[in-house]
Amino acid sequence: MARILAIDYGGKRCGIAVTDESQIIASGLTTVDTKDLLPWLKDYVSKEEIELFIVGEPKRLHGEPSESEKLIQPFLGKLNKMLPDIPVKRIDERFTSKIAFNTMIASGISKKKRRNKALVDQISATIILQDYLYNL
């Protein structure tokens, strides 16, 4: 089996999470500057077999798209052009940053490390991927 890769897309940086080859465990992989994301994905896919991309879908409380969606749509078009054989699914990402931050607190991560927004983004991507796996 191939891996599933999740992206918590942001204006400055993107959290990345990936499954194991059996698609059972979701793990945070890294954080990538948004400007470097497409080349990073192309390189990663050349080394690892990816079956599916999961991209967070930011929504407001009542379900309408958030402002961030305007940044994500052009990225999705470029991703589809660059890697057309790998499908993309969207997963509602409401509250993932809050859940990630609370997870960091519950895990005993120091206050200093909790300020690391890159770590929050990586954990958020992991939560998005876990949510997808749970709802399969």
JSON list of C-alpha atoms in Angstrom, two decimals:
[
{"chain": "A", "resi": 1, "resn": "MET", "atom": "CA", "xyz": [0.00, 0.00, 0.00]},
{"chain": "A", "resi": 2, "resn": "ALA", "atom": "CA", "xyz": [1.02, 3.58, -0.51]},
{"chain": "A", "resi": 3, "resn": "ARG", "atom": "CA", "xyz": [1.02, 6.35, 2.06]},
{"chain": "A", "resi": 4, "resn": "ILE", "atom": "CA", "xyz": [-1.53, 9.12, 2.53]},
{"chain": "A", "resi": 5, "resn": "LEU", "atom": "CA", "xyz": [-0.15, 12.61, 3.02]},
{"chain": "A", "resi": 6, "resn": "ALA", "atom": "CA", "xyz": [-2.05, 15.41, 4.77]},
{"chain": "A", "resi": 7, "resn": "ILE", "atom": "CA", "xyz": [-1.44, 19.14, 4.46]},
{"chain": "A", "resi": 8, "resn": "ASP", "atom": "CA", "xyz": [-2.50, 21.85, 6.90]},
{"chain": "A", "resi": 9, "resn": "TYR", "atom": "CA", "xyz": [-2.12, 24.71, 4.42]},
{"chain": "A", "resi": 10, "resn": "GLY", "atom": "CA", "xyz": [-1.23, 28.14, 5.72]},
{"chain": "A", "resi": 11, "resn": "GLY", "atom": "CA", "xyz": [-0.21, 31.50, 4.33]},
{"chain": "A", "resi": 12, "resn": "LYS", "atom": "CA", "xyz": [3.34, 31.24, 5.72]},
{"chain": "A", "resi": 13, "resn": "ARG", "atom": "CA", "xyz": [3.92, 27.57, 6.35]},
{"chain": "A", "resi": 14, "resn": "CYS", "atom": "CA", "xyz": [2.20, 24.20, 5.95]},
{"chain": "A", "resi": 15, "resn": "GLY", "atom": "CA", "xyz": [2.10, 21.33, 8.39]},
{"chain": "A", "resi": 16, "resn": "ILE", "atom": "CA", "xyz": [2.67, 17.91, 6.84]},
{"chain": "A", "resi": 17, "resn": "ALA", "atom": "CA", "xyz": [1.62, 14.53, 8.20]},
{"chain": "A", "resi": 18, "resn": "VAL", "atom": "CA", "xyz": [1.83, 11.10, 6.63]},
{"chain": "A", "resi": 19, "resn": "THR", "atom": "CA", "xyz": [0.58, 7.59, 7.27]},
{"chain": "A", "resi": 20, "resn": "ASP", "atom": "CA", "xyz": [2.63, 4.45, 7.47]},
{"chain": "A", "resi": 21, "resn": "GLU", "atom": "CA", "xyz": [2.47, 2.20, 4.41]},
{"chain": "A", "resi": 22, "resn": "SER", "atom": "CA", "xyz": [-0.41, 0.24, 5.94]},
{"chain": "A", "resi": 23, "resn": "GLN", "atom": "CA", "xyz": [-2.38, 3.48, 6.37]},
{"chain": "A", "resi": 24, "resn": "ILE", "atom": "CA", "xyz": [-3.01, 2.79, 10.05]},
{"chain": "A", "resi": 25, "resn": "ILE", "atom": "CA", "xyz": [-0.88, 5.37, 11.87]},
{"chain": "A", "resi": 26, "resn": "ALA", "atom": "CA", "xyz": [-0.78, 9.11, 11.18]},
{"chain": "A", "resi": 27, "resn": "SER", "atom": "CA", "xyz": [2.45, 10.86, 12.15]},
{"chain": "A", "resi": 28, "resn": "GLY", "atom": "CA", "xyz": [3.60, 14.44, 11.92]},
{"chain": "A", "resi": 29, "resn": "LEU", "atom": "CA", "xyz": [6.34, 14.68, 9.31]},
{"chain": "A", "resi": 30, "resn": "THR", "atom": "CA", "xyz": [7.50, 18.28, 9.02]},
{"chain": "A", "resi": 31, "resn": "THR", "atom": "CA", "xyz": [6.57, 21.87, 8.39]},
{"chain": "A", "resi": 32, "resn": "VAL", "atom": "CA", "xyz": [7.35, 23.46, 5.03]},
{"chain": "A", "resi": 33, "resn": "ASP", "atom": "CA", "xyz": [7.37, 27.14, 4.06]},
{"chain": "A", "resi": 34, "resn": "THR", "atom": "CA", "xyz": [4.33, 27.65, 1.82]},
{"chain": "A", "resi": 35, "resn": "LYS", "atom": "CA", "xyz": [6.48, 29.10, -0.97]},
{"chain": "A", "resi": 36, "resn": "ASP", "atom": "CA", "xyz": [8.48, 25.83, -1.00]},
{"chain": "A", "resi": 37, "resn": "LEU", "atom": "CA", "xyz": [5.53, 23.42, -0.70]},
{"chain": "A", "resi": 38, "resn": "LEU", "atom": "CA", "xyz": [5.06, 22.37, -4.33]},
{"chain": "A", "resi": 39, "resn": "PRO", "atom": "CA", "xyz": [8.76, 21.59, -4.95]},
{"chain": "A", "resi": 40, "resn": "TRP", "atom": "CA", "xyz": [8.89, 19.82, -1.58]},
{"chain": "A", "resi": 41, "resn": "LEU", "atom": "CA", "xyz": [5.86, 17.66, -2.50]},
{"chain": "A", "resi": 42, "resn": "LYS", "atom": "CA", "xyz": [7.30, 16.83, -5.92]},
{"chain": "A", "resi": 43, "resn": "ASP", "atom": "CA", "xyz": [10.55, 15.71, -4.29]},
{"chain": "A", "resi": 44, "resn": "TYR", "atom": "CA", "xyz": [8.76, 13.71, -1.56]},
{"chain": "A", "resi": 45, "resn": "VAL", "atom": "CA", "xyz": [6.54, 11.92, -4.07]},
{"chain": "A", "resi": 46, "resn": "SER", "atom": "CA", "xyz": [9.63, 10.95, -6.08]},
{"chain": "A", "resi": 47, "resn": "LYS", "atom": "CA", "xyz": [10.93, 9.11, -2.99]},
{"chain": "A", "resi": 48, "resn": "GLU", "atom": "CA", "xyz": [7.74, 7.78, -1.40]},
{"chain": "A", "resi": 49, "resn": "GLU", "atom": "CA", "xyz": [4.62, 6.27, -2.95]},
{"chain": "A", "resi": 50, "resn": "ILE", "atom": "CA", "xyz": [1.66, 8.53, -2.14]},
{"chain": "A", "resi": 51, "resn": "GLU", "atom": "CA", "xyz": [-1.86, 7.32, -2.87]},
{"chain": "A", "resi": 52, "resn": "LEU", "atom": "CA", "xyz": [-3.82, 10.36, -1.73]},
{"chain": "A", "resi": 53, "resn": "PHE", "atom": "CA", "xyz": [-3.42, 13.93, -0.54]},
{"chain": "A", "resi": 54, "resn": "ILE", "atom": "CA", "xyz": [-5.66, 15.15, 2.26]},
{"chain": "A", "resi": 55, "resn": "VAL", "atom": "CA", "xyz": [-5.89, 18.94, 2.42]},
{"chain": "A", "resi": 56, "resn": "GLY", "atom": "CA", "xyz": [-7.57, 20.73, 5.29]},
{"chain": "A", "resi": 57, "resn": "GLU", "atom": "CA", "xyz": [-10.68, 22.67, 4.39]},
{"chain": "A", "resi": 58, "resn": "PRO", "atom": "CA", "xyz": [-10.96, 25.74, 6.62]},
{"chain": "A", "resi": 59, "resn": "LYS", "atom": "CA", "xyz": [-14.54, 26.67, 7.44]},
{"chain": "A", "resi": 60, "resn": "ARG", "atom": "CA", "xyz": [-16.26, 29.16, 9.66]},
{"chain": "A", "resi": 61, "resn": "LEU", "atom": "CA", "xyz": [-18.50, 28.02, 12.50]},
{"chain": "A", "resi": 62, "resn": "HIS", "atom": "CA", "xyz": [-21.60, 27.85, 10.30]},
{"chain": "A", "resi": 63, "resn": "GLY", "atom": "CA", "xyz": [-19.89, 25.85, 7.57]},
{"chain": "A", "resi": 64, "resn": "GLU", "atom": "CA", "xyz": [-19.11, 28.52, 4.98]},
{"chain": "A", "resi": 65, "resn": "PRO", "atom": "CA", "xyz": [-15.52, 28.68, 3.65]},
{"chain": "A", "resi": 66, "resn": "SER", "atom": "CA", "xyz": [-13.07, 30.86, 5.56]},
{"chain": "A", "resi": 67, "resn": "GLU", "atom": "CA", "xyz": [-10.85, 33.52, 4.00]},
{"chain": "A", "resi": 68, "resn": "SER", "atom": "CA", "xyz": [-7.97, 31.02, 3.88]},
{"chain": "A", "resi": 69, "resn": "GLU", "atom": "CA", "xyz": [-9.81, 29.04, 1.21]},
{"chain": "A", "resi": 70, "resn": "LYS", "atom": "CA", "xyz": [-8.90, 31.78, -1.30]},
{"chain": "A", "resi": 71, "resn": "LEU", "atom": "CA", "xyz": [-5.24, 30.87, -0.79]},
{"chain": "A", "resi": 72, "resn": "ILE", "atom": "CA", "xyz": [-5.81, 27.13, -0.96]},
{"chain": "A", "resi": 73, "resn": "GLN", "atom": "CA", "xyz": [-7.73, 27.00, -4.26]},
{"chain": "A", "resi": 74, "resn": "PRO", "atom": "CA", "xyz": [-4.81, 28.24, -6.43]},
{"chain": "A", "resi": 75, "resn": "PHE", "atom": "CA", "xyz": [-2.51, 25.78, -4.64]},
{"chain": "A", "resi": 76, "resn": "LEU", "atom": "CA", "xyz": [-4.90, 22.90, -5.39]},
{"chain": "A", "resi": 77, "resn": "GLY", "atom": "CA", "xyz": [-4.94, 23.82, -9.08]},
{"chain": "A", "resi": 78, "resn": "LYS", "atom": "CA", "xyz": [-1.13, 23.83, -9.23]},
{"chain": "A", "resi": 79, "resn": "LEU", "atom": "CA", "xyz": [-0.92, 20.57, -7.27]},
{"chain": "A", "resi": 80, "resn": "ASN", "atom": "CA", "xyz": [-3.36, 18.87, -9.65]},
{"chain": "A", "resi": 81, "resn": "LYS", "atom": "CA", "xyz": [-1.34, 20.07, -12.65]},
{"chain": "A", "resi": 82, "resn": "MET", "atom": "CA", "xyz": [1.96, 18.95, -11.14]},
{"chain": "A", "resi": 83, "resn": "LEU", "atom": "CA", "xyz": [0.79, 15.56, -9.76]},
{"chain": "A", "resi": 84, "resn": "PRO", "atom": "CA", "xyz": [-2.43, 14.72, -11.65]},
{"chain": "A", "resi": 85, "resn": "ASP", "atom": "CA", "xyz": [-2.34, 11.01, -10.76]},
{"chain": "A", "resi": 86, "resn": "ILE", "atom": "CA", "xyz": [-2.67, 11.60, -7.03]},
{"chain": "A", "resi": 87, "resn": "PRO", "atom": "CA", "xyz": [-6.21, 12.52, -5.96]},
{"chain": "A", "resi": 88, "resn": "VAL", "atom": "CA", "xyz": [-6.96, 15.17, -3.35]},
{"chain": "A", "resi": 89, "resn": "LYS", "atom": "CA", "xyz": [-9.64, 14.93, -0.67]},
{"chain": "A", "resi": 90, "resn": "ARG", "atom": "CA", "xyz": [-10.65, 17.80, 1.56]},
{"chain": "A", "resi": 91, "resn": "ILE", "atom": "CA", "xyz": [-11.32, 17.42, 5.28]},
{"chain": "A", "resi": 92, "resn": "ASP", "atom": "CA", "xyz": [-13.00, 20.00, 7.51]},
{"chain": "A", "resi": 93, "resn": "GLU", "atom": "CA", "xyz": [-10.23, 21.44, 9.66]},
{"chain": "A", "resi": 94, "resn": "ARG", "atom": "CA", "xyz": [-12.27, 23.56, 12.04]},
{"chain": "A", "resi": 95, "resn": "PHE", "atom": "CA", "xyz": [-10.68, 23.69, 15.49]},
{"chain": "A", "resi": 96, "resn": "THR", "atom": "CA", "xyz": [-7.60, 21.63, 14.55]},
{"chain": "A", "resi": 97, "resn": "SER", "atom": "CA", "xyz": [-5.19, 24.37, 15.66]},
{"chain": "A", "resi": 98, "resn": "LYS", "atom": "CA", "xyz": [-7.00, 24.63, 19.00]},
{"chain": "A", "resi": 99, "resn": "ILE", "atom": "CA", "xyz": [-7.01, 20.85, 19.40]},
{"chain": "A", "resi": 100, "resn": "ALA", "atom": "CA", "xyz": [-3.30, 20.76, 18.48]},
{"chain": "A", "resi": 101, "resn": "PHE", "atom": "CA", "xyz": [-2.49, 23.40, 21.08]},
{"chain": "A", "resi": 102, "resn": "ASN", "atom": "CA", "xyz": [-4.51, 21.55, 23.75]},
{"chain": "A", "resi": 103, "resn": "THR", "atom": "CA", "xyz": [-2.74, 18.31, 22.77]},
{"chain": "A", "resi": 104, "resn": "MET", "atom": "CA", "xyz": [0.60, 20.02, 23.32]},
{"chain": "A", "resi": 105, "resn": "ILE", "atom": "CA", "xyz": [-0.51, 21.13, 26.80]},
{"chain": "A", "resi": 106, "resn": "ALA", "atom": "CA", "xyz": [-1.82, 17.65, 27.67]},
{"chain": "A", "resi": 107, "resn": "SER", "atom": "CA", "xyz": [1.45, 16.13, 26.45]},
{"chain": "A", "resi": 108, "resn": "GLY", "atom": "CA", "xyz": [3.44, 18.27, 28.85]},
{"chain": "A", "resi": 109, "resn": "ILE", "atom": "CA", "xyz": [5.19, 20.26, 26.13]},
{"chain": "A", "resi": 110, "resn": "SER", "atom": "CA", "xyz": [6.82, 23.34, 27.63]},
{"chain": "A", "resi": 111, "resn": "LYS", "atom": "CA", "xyz": [5.33, 26.79, 27.24]},
{"chain": "A", "resi": 112, "resn": "LYS", "atom": "CA", "xyz": [8.31, 27.83, 25.12]},
{"chain": "A", "resi": 113, "resn": "LYS", "atom": "CA", "xyz": [7.82, 24.95, 22.67]},
{"chain": "A", "resi": 114, "resn": "ARG", "atom": "CA", "xyz": [4.06, 25.61, 22.51]},
{"chain": "A", "resi": 115, "resn": "ARG", "atom": "CA", "xyz": [4.87, 29.00, 20.96]},
{"chain": "A", "resi": 116, "resn": "ASN", "atom": "CA", "xyz": [6.44, 27.17, 18.02]},
{"chain": "A", "resi": 117, "resn": "LYS", "atom": "CA", "xyz": [3.72, 27.65, 15.40]},
{"chain": "A", "resi": 118, "resn": "ALA", "atom": "CA", "xyz": [5.46, 25.21, 13.06]},
{"chain": "A", "resi": 119, "resn": "LEU", "atom": "CA", "xyz": [4.91, 22.45, 15.61]},
{"chain": "A", "resi": 120, "resn": "VAL", "atom": "CA", "xyz": [1.24, 23.45, 15.94]},
{"chain": "A", "resi": 121, "resn": "ASP", "atom": "CA", "xyz": [0.88, 23.23, 12.13]},
{"chain": "A", "resi": 122, "resn": "GLN", "atom": "CA", "xyz": [2.49, 19.79, 12.04]},
{"chain": "A", "resi": 123, "resn": "ILE", "atom": "CA", "xyz": [0.22, 18.51, 14.83]},
{"chain": "A", "resi": 124, "resn": "SER", "atom": "CA", "xyz": [-2.78, 20.06, 13.05]},
{"chain": "A", "resi": 125, "resn": "ALA", "atom": "CA", "xyz": [-1.91, 18.14, 9.88]},
{"chain": "A", "resi": 126, "resn": "THR", "atom": "CA", "xyz": [-1.68, 14.97, 11.96]},
{"chain": "A", "resi": 127, "resn": "ILE", "atom": "CA", "xyz": [-5.14, 15.61, 13.44]},
{"chain": "A", "resi": 128, "resn": "ILE", "atom": "CA", "xyz": [-6.58, 16.20, 9.94]},
{"chain": "A", "resi": 129, "resn": "LEU", "atom": "CA", "xyz": [-5.07, 12.90, 8.79]},
{"chain": "A", "resi": 130, "resn": "GLN", "atom": "CA", "xyz": [-6.26, 11.01, 11.89]},
{"chain": "A", "resi": 131, "resn": "ASP", "atom": "CA", "xyz": [-9.76, 12.39, 11.30]},
{"chain": "A", "resi": 132, "resn": "TYR", "atom": "CA", "xyz": [-9.69, 11.10, 7.73]},
{"chain": "A", "resi": 133, "resn": "LEU", "atom": "CA", "xyz": [-8.44, 7.65, 8.80]},
{"chain": "A", "resi": 134, "resn": "TYR", "atom": "CA", "xyz": [-11.01, 7.43, 11.58]},
{"chain": "A", "resi": 135, "resn": "ASN", "atom": "CA", "xyz": [-13.88, 8.17, 9.18]},
{"chain": "A", "resi": 136, "resn": "LEU", "atom": "CA", "xyz": [-12.83, 5.68, 6.48]}
]
